[in-house]
mmCIF file of C-alpha atoms in Angstrom:
data_model
loop_
_atom_site.group_PDB
_atom_site.id
_atom_site.type_symbol
_atom_site.label_atom_id
_atom_site.label_comp_id
_atom_site.label_asym_id
_atom_site.label_seq_id
_atom_site.Cartn_x
_atom_site.Cartn_y
_atom_site.Cartn_z
ATOM 1 C CA UNK Q 201 1.551 17.692 7.145
ATOM 2 C CA UNK Q 202 -0.697 17.450 4.142
ATOM 3 C CA UNK Q 203 -1.729 13.963 3.131
ATOM 4 C CA UNK Q 204 -3.223 12.289 0.118
ATOM 5 C CA UNK Q 205 -6.869 13.197 -0.306
ATOM 6 C CA UNK Q 206 -9.391 10.886 -1.874
ATOM 7 C CA UNK Q 207 -12.987 11.578 -2.731
ATOM 8 C CA UNK Q 208 -15.551 10.404 -2.196
ATOM 9 C CA UNK Q 209 -14.795 8.303 0.867
ATOM 10 C CA UNK Q 210 -17.792 6.091 0.293
ATOM 11 C CA UNK Q 211 -19.688 5.355 -2.904
ATOM 12 C CA UNK Q 212 -22.622 3.090 -3.604
ATOM 13 C CA UNK Q 213 -23.452 2.214 -7.191
ATOM 14 C CA UNK Q 214 -25.604 -0.306 -8.965
ATOM 15 C CA UNK Q 215 -24.411 -2.870 -11.465
ATOM 16 C CA UNK Q 216 -23.641 -1.485 -14.910
ATOM 17 C CA UNK Q 217 -23.337 2.073 -13.590
ATOM 18 C CA UNK Q 218 -20.208 4.202 -13.789
ATOM 19 C CA UNK Q 219 -18.087 5.672 -11.018
ATOM 20 C CA UNK Q 220 -15.319 8.247 -10.827
ATOM 21 C CA UNK Q 221 -12.840 8.283 -7.977
ATOM 22 C CA UNK Q 222 -10.588 11.256 -7.376
ATOM 23 C CA UNK Q 223 -7.162 11.513 -5.827
ATOM 24 C CA UNK Q 224 -5.245 14.605 -4.790
ATOM 25 C CA UNK Q 225 -1.590 13.791 -4.068
ATOM 26 C CA UNK Q 226 0.594 15.364 -1.442
ATOM 27 C CA UNK Q 227 1.716 18.795 -2.695
ATOM 28 C CA UNK Q 228 4.752 18.557 -5.001
ATOM 29 C CA UNK Q 229 4.379 14.804 -5.424
ATOM 30 C CA UNK Q 230 4.551 13.952 -9.112
ATOM 31 C CA UNK Q 231 3.634 10.264 -9.107
ATOM 32 C CA UNK Q 232 0.237 8.745 -8.391
ATOM 33 C CA UNK Q 233 -0.686 5.097 -7.930
ATOM 34 C CA UNK Q 234 -4.042 3.322 -7.734
ATOM 35 C CA UNK Q 235 -4.603 0.110 -5.786
ATOM 36 C CA UNK Q 236 -7.651 -2.077 -5.254
ATOM 37 C CA UNK Q 237 -8.146 -3.988 -2.006
ATOM 38 C CA UNK Q 238 -10.921 -6.555 -1.939
ATOM 39 C CA UNK Q 239 -12.400 -7.756 1.369
ATOM 40 C CA UNK Q 240 -9.731 -9.563 3.362
ATOM 41 C CA UNK Q 241 -7.239 -9.189 0.519
ATOM 42 C CA UNK Q 242 -3.920 -7.444 0.030
ATOM 43 C CA UNK Q 243 -3.828 -4.301 -2.092
ATOM 44 C CA UNK Q 244 -3.485 -5.020 -5.796
ATOM 45 C CA UNK Q 245 -1.816 -2.483 -8.053
ATOM 46 C CA UNK Q 246 -3.952 -1.085 -10.838
ATOM 47 C CA UNK Q 247 -2.058 1.708 -12.568
ATOM 48 C CA UNK Q 248 0.352 4.575 -11.955
ATOM 49 C CA UNK Q 249 1.250 7.905 -13.494
ATOM 50 C CA UNK Q 250 4.498 9.845 -13.416
ATOM 51 C CA UNK Q 251 4.485 13.410 -14.648
ATOM 52 C CA UNK Q 252 1.040 12.858 -16.195
ATOM 53 C CA UNK Q 253 2.157 9.888 -18.275
ATOM 54 C CA UNK Q 254 1.177 6.318 -17.531
ATOM 55 C CA UNK Q 255 4.131 4.732 -15.809
ATOM 56 C CA UNK Q 256 3.158 1.202 -14.862
ATOM 57 C CA UNK Q 257 0.100 -0.940 -15.383
ATOM 58 C CA UNK Q 258 -1.145 -3.793 -13.282
ATOM 59 C CA UNK Q 259 -4.334 -5.790 -13.152
ATOM 60 C CA UNK Q 260 -6.633 -2.994 -14.222
ATOM 61 C CA UNK Q 261 -9.746 -4.166 -16.089
ATOM 62 C CA UNK Q 262 -10.395 -2.735 -19.538
ATOM 63 C CA UNK Q 263 -13.598 -1.221 -18.097
ATOM 64 C CA UNK Q 264 -11.444 1.060 -15.965
ATOM 65 C CA UNK Q 265 -9.410 4.006 -17.128
ATOM 66 C CA UNK Q 266 -7.394 6.637 -15.338
ATOM 67 C CA UNK Q 267 -5.480 9.792 -15.985
ATOM 68 C CA UNK Q 268 -3.364 12.365 -14.223
ATOM 69 C CA UNK Q 269 -4.077 16.019 -14.806
ATOM 70 C CA UNK Q 270 -1.824 19.058 -15.061
ATOM 71 C CA UNK Q 271 -2.261 19.792 -11.340
ATOM 72 C CA UNK Q 272 -1.164 16.184 -10.652
ATOM 73 C CA UNK Q 273 -4.498 15.028 -9.319
ATOM 74 C CA UNK Q 274 -5.767 11.778 -10.759
ATOM 75 C CA UNK Q 275 -9.126 10.250 -11.541
ATOM 76 C CA UNK Q 276 -10.050 6.593 -11.848
ATOM 77 C CA UNK Q 277 -13.053 6.031 -14.093
ATOM 78 C CA UNK Q 278 -14.920 2.789 -13.756
ATOM 79 C CA UNK Q 279 -17.661 1.736 -16.155
ATOM 80 C CA UNK Q 280 -20.079 -1.197 -16.401
ATOM 81 C CA UNK Q 281 -19.600 -1.847 -12.706
ATOM 82 C CA UNK Q 282 -19.815 -5.413 -11.499
ATOM 83 C CA UNK Q 283 -20.453 -6.815 -8.033
ATOM 84 C CA UNK Q 284 -16.827 -7.929 -7.917
ATOM 85 C CA UNK Q 285 -15.667 -4.334 -8.194
ATOM 86 C CA UNK Q 286 -16.787 -3.733 -4.613
ATOM 87 C CA UNK Q 287 -13.573 -2.930 -2.806
ATOM 88 C CA UNK Q 288 -11.489 -0.304 -1.114
ATOM 89 C CA UNK Q 289 -9.630 1.776 -3.679
ATOM 90 C CA UNK Q 290 -6.454 3.429 -2.518
ATOM 91 C CA UNK Q 291 -4.519 6.188 -4.106
ATOM 92 C CA UNK Q 292 -0.902 6.751 -3.193
ATOM 93 C CA UNK Q 293 1.594 9.399 -4.170
ATOM 94 C CA UNK Q 294 5.345 9.744 -4.184
ATOM 95 C CA UNK Q 295 8.045 12.185 -5.210
ATOM 96 C CA UNK Q 296 10.579 10.923 -7.696
ATOM 97 C CA UNK Q 297 14.263 11.843 -7.587
ATOM 98 C CA UNK Q 298 16.116 14.072 -7.690
ATOM 99 C CA UNK Q 299 13.710 16.044 -5.490
ATOM 100 C CA UNK Q 300 12.583 12.952 -3.625
ATOM 101 C CA UNK Q 301 14.995 11.018 -1.516
ATOM 102 C CA UNK Q 302 13.018 7.804 -1.402
ATOM 103 C CA UNK Q 303 10.551 5.917 -3.463
ATOM 104 C CA UNK Q 304 8.127 5.374 -0.627
ATOM 105 C CA UNK Q 305 4.474 5.734 -1.386
ATOM 106 C CA UNK Q 306 2.089 7.640 0.844
ATOM 107 C CA UNK Q 307 -1.413 6.270 0.880
ATOM 108 C CA UNK Q 308 -4.703 8.052 1.093
ATOM 109 C CA UNK Q 309 -7.569 6.859 3.301
ATOM 110 C CA UNK Q 310 -9.257 5.065 0.423
ATOM 111 C CA UNK Q 311 -12.644 5.133 -1.264
ATOM 112 C CA UNK Q 312 -14.965 2.307 -0.340
ATOM 113 C CA UNK Q 313 -16.979 1.350 -3.395
ATOM 114 C CA UNK Q 314 -20.015 -0.847 -2.959
ATOM 115 C CA UNK Q 315 -21.722 -2.197 -6.053
ATOM 116 C CA UNK Q 316 -25.237 -3.543 -5.524
ATOM 117 C CA UNK O 295 9.254 -10.492 -11.181
ATOM 118 C CA UNK O 296 9.082 -9.701 -7.513
ATOM 119 C CA UNK O 297 6.957 -11.462 -4.928
ATOM 120 C CA UNK O 298 6.402 -11.286 -1.193
ATOM 121 C CA UNK O 299 5.457 -14.076 1.172
ATOM 122 C CA UNK O 300 4.200 -13.395 4.644
ATOM 123 C CA UNK O 301 4.567 -16.662 6.459
ATOM 124 C CA UNK O 302 1.871 -16.154 9.080
ATOM 125 C CA UNK O 303 -1.662 -15.082 8.276
ATOM 126 C CA UNK O 304 -2.558 -14.567 11.942
ATOM 127 C CA UNK O 305 -0.404 -13.946 15.001
ATOM 128 C CA UNK O 306 -2.129 -13.827 18.397
ATOM 129 C CA UNK O 307 -0.056 -12.515 21.288
ATOM 130 C CA UNK O 308 -0.573 -11.218 24.792
ATOM 131 C CA UNK O 309 0.050 -7.631 25.720
ATOM 132 C CA UNK O 310 3.693 -6.798 26.575
ATOM 133 C CA UNK O 311 4.962 -9.936 24.843
ATOM 134 C CA UNK O 312 7.482 -9.696 22.000
ATOM 135 C CA UNK O 313 6.340 -10.367 18.455
ATOM 136 C CA UNK O 314 7.914 -11.166 15.105
ATOM 137 C CA UNK O 315 6.038 -10.992 11.817
ATOM 138 C CA UNK O 316 7.852 -12.843 9.078
ATOM 139 C CA UNK O 317 8.335 -11.697 5.504
ATOM 140 C CA UNK O 318 10.332 -13.262 2.680
ATOM 141 C CA UNK O 319 10.753 -11.767 -0.748
ATOM 142 C CA UNK O 320 11.828 -12.948 -4.142
ATOM 143 C CA UNK O 321 13.492 -10.742 -6.703
ATOM 144 C CA UNK O 322 16.159 -10.957 -9.354
ATOM 145 C CA UNK O 323 17.093 -7.316 -8.872
ATOM 146 C CA UNK O 324 17.804 -5.065 -5.929
ATOM 147 C CA UNK O 325 14.676 -4.098 -4.088
ATOM 148 C CA UNK O 326 13.391 -1.687 -1.548
ATOM 149 C CA UNK O 327 11.397 -3.187 1.311
ATOM 150 C CA UNK O 328 8.568 -1.759 3.359
ATOM 151 C CA UNK O 329 6.204 -2.608 6.170
ATOM 152 C CA UNK O 330 2.781 -0.979 6.245
ATOM 153 C CA UNK O 331 0.119 -1.162 8.945
ATOM 154 C CA UNK O 332 -3.607 -0.981 8.349
ATOM 155 C CA UNK O 333 -5.998 -0.399 11.222
ATOM 156 C CA UNK O 334 -9.626 -1.448 10.739
ATOM 157 C CA UNK O 335 -11.404 0.610 8.103
ATOM 158 C CA UNK O 336 -8.380 2.831 7.593
ATOM 159 C CA UNK O 337 -5.690 3.396 5.001
ATOM 160 C CA UNK O 338 -2.138 2.098 4.886
ATOM 161 C CA UNK O 339 0.454 3.735 7.101
ATOM 162 C CA UNK O 340 4.177 3.284 6.522
ATOM 163 C CA UNK O 341 5.854 1.673 9.534
ATOM 164 C CA UNK O 342 9.401 1.506 8.230
ATOM 165 C CA UNK O 343 11.480 1.040 5.129
ATOM 166 C CA UNK O 344 14.759 -0.430 3.980
ATOM 167 C CA UNK O 345 16.418 1.345 1.087
ATOM 168 C CA UNK O 346 20.129 0.816 1.698
ATOM 169 C CA UNK O 347 22.751 1.015 4.407
ATOM 170 C CA UNK O 348 22.248 -0.474 7.847
ATOM 171 C CA UNK O 349 20.295 -3.690 7.703
ATOM 172 C CA UNK O 350 18.489 -2.915 10.959
ATOM 173 C CA UNK O 351 15.886 -0.264 10.454
ATOM 174 C CA UNK O 352 13.733 1.360 13.074
ATOM 175 C CA UNK O 353 10.251 2.622 12.454
ATOM 176 C CA UNK O 354 7.361 4.211 14.225
ATOM 177 C CA UNK O 355 5.558 2.837 17.270
ATOM 178 C CA UNK O 356 8.626 0.921 18.485
ATOM 179 C CA UNK O 357 8.813 -1.444 15.518
ATOM 180 C CA UNK O 358 12.033 -2.492 13.832
ATOM 181 C CA UNK O 359 12.968 -4.826 11.006
ATOM 182 C CA UNK O 360 16.118 -6.500 9.816
ATOM 183 C CA UNK O 361 17.008 -6.947 6.174
ATOM 184 C CA UNK O 362 18.778 -10.233 5.517
ATOM 185 C CA UNK O 363 19.915 -10.484 1.914
ATOM 186 C CA UNK O 364 21.201 -14.057 2.132
ATOM 187 C CA UNK O 365 17.892 -15.283 3.507
ATOM 188 C CA UNK O 366 15.844 -12.804 1.444
ATOM 189 C CA UNK O 367 13.932 -11.856 4.556
ATOM 190 C CA UNK O 368 12.671 -8.668 6.153
ATOM 191 C CA UNK O 369 11.086 -9.692 9.445
ATOM 192 C CA UNK O 370 9.265 -7.142 11.595
ATOM 193 C CA UNK O 371 9.765 -7.149 15.351
ATOM 194 C CA UNK O 372 8.584 -5.376 18.463
ATOM 195 C CA UNK O 373 9.914 -6.214 21.936
ATOM 196 C CA UNK O 374 6.673 -5.429 23.777
ATOM 197 C CA UNK O 375 3.305 -5.063 22.074
ATOM 198 C CA UNK O 376 0.270 -3.082 23.146
ATOM 199 C CA UNK O 377 -3.426 -3.643 22.600
ATOM 200 C CA UNK O 378 -3.324 -0.724 20.185
ATOM 201 C CA UNK O 379 -0.946 -2.643 17.897
ATOM 202 C CA UNK O 380 -3.812 -4.886 16.860
ATOM 203 C CA UNK O 381 -4.006 -4.404 13.098
ATOM 204 C CA UNK O 382 -3.186 -5.881 9.706
ATOM 205 C CA UNK O 383 0.459 -5.692 8.705
ATOM 206 C CA UNK O 384 1.641 -5.804 5.115
ATOM 207 C CA UNK O 385 5.150 -6.379 3.853
ATOM 208 C CA UNK O 386 5.830 -4.847 0.446
ATOM 209 C CA UNK O 387 8.612 -4.706 -2.120
ATOM 210 C CA UNK O 388 9.467 -2.243 -4.848
ATOM 211 C CA UNK O 389 12.209 -2.077 -7.418
ATOM 212 C CA UNK O 390 12.229 1.607 -6.788
ATOM 213 C CA UNK O 391 11.770 3.194 -10.162
ATOM 214 C CA UNK O 392 9.413 6.136 -10.254
ATOM 215 C CA UNK O 393 5.908 4.940 -10.819
ATOM 216 C CA UNK O 394 6.661 1.308 -10.139
ATOM 217 C CA UNK O 395 4.086 -0.618 -8.173
ATOM 218 C CA UNK O 396 4.442 -1.877 -4.652
ATOM 219 C CA UNK O 397 3.977 -5.624 -4.483
ATOM 220 C CA UNK O 398 2.293 -6.594 -1.242
ATOM 221 C CA UNK O 399 2.233 -9.782 0.734
ATOM 222 C CA UNK O 400 -1.076 -11.277 1.788
ATOM 223 C CA UNK O 401 -0.885 -9.606 5.176
ATOM 224 C CA UNK O 402 -0.572 -10.752 8.785
ATOM 225 C CA UNK O 403 -3.273 -10.059 11.315
ATOM 226 C CA UNK O 404 -1.715 -9.212 14.663
ATOM 227 C CA UNK O 405 -4.151 -9.656 17.533
ATOM 228 C CA UNK O 406 -2.995 -8.422 20.927
ATOM 229 C CA UNK O 407 -5.032 -9.421 23.954
ATOM 230 C CA UNK O 408 -4.709 -8.674 27.655
#
């Protein structure tokens, strides 16, 4: 079965640079979530989109922005990168009712961002 | 607000022994509960979920969990573990609305040795 696709899988940037992470949800899934997982940490919710509108917002820095496009893929834009932004960034997708029977989120493999 | 507490940060066990990973949650509303597994350098894989109905839920790889509303717990169990079960396990809670975040616990590292 098709899974969530994230690109790139690995990204190395320098401080103060910008980065764009992409997420392609499971076909027909209409909701996308972004999470950040620091080394040895639990995943922290950043932001989510349902039907291309922002649905929920977590601890996303003002330097970050995200959007969901008409084909439901999403991009996380990160500017003025800091060393502390080094983390694994997960995208997840889900299918809301009535077409979806559960609210479970399916996670992609993640993008490992290293800021030097 | 919802929160999740995983009571053990590390659980070392021997192969073929039973294991229980403990999870307690806090919420003022009805929640959905999940267990995810993360193998080294990989993404999060759903092990099992509780949405409603039977309080004993079975998941993949022989894992099961029991939802206990009075104790606000959702402990994960496996009667006999394998070396390949070595991984990080996360308990998570959601209020279930579309687009609502999963709130994760801090994780439990399960280390299975021979």
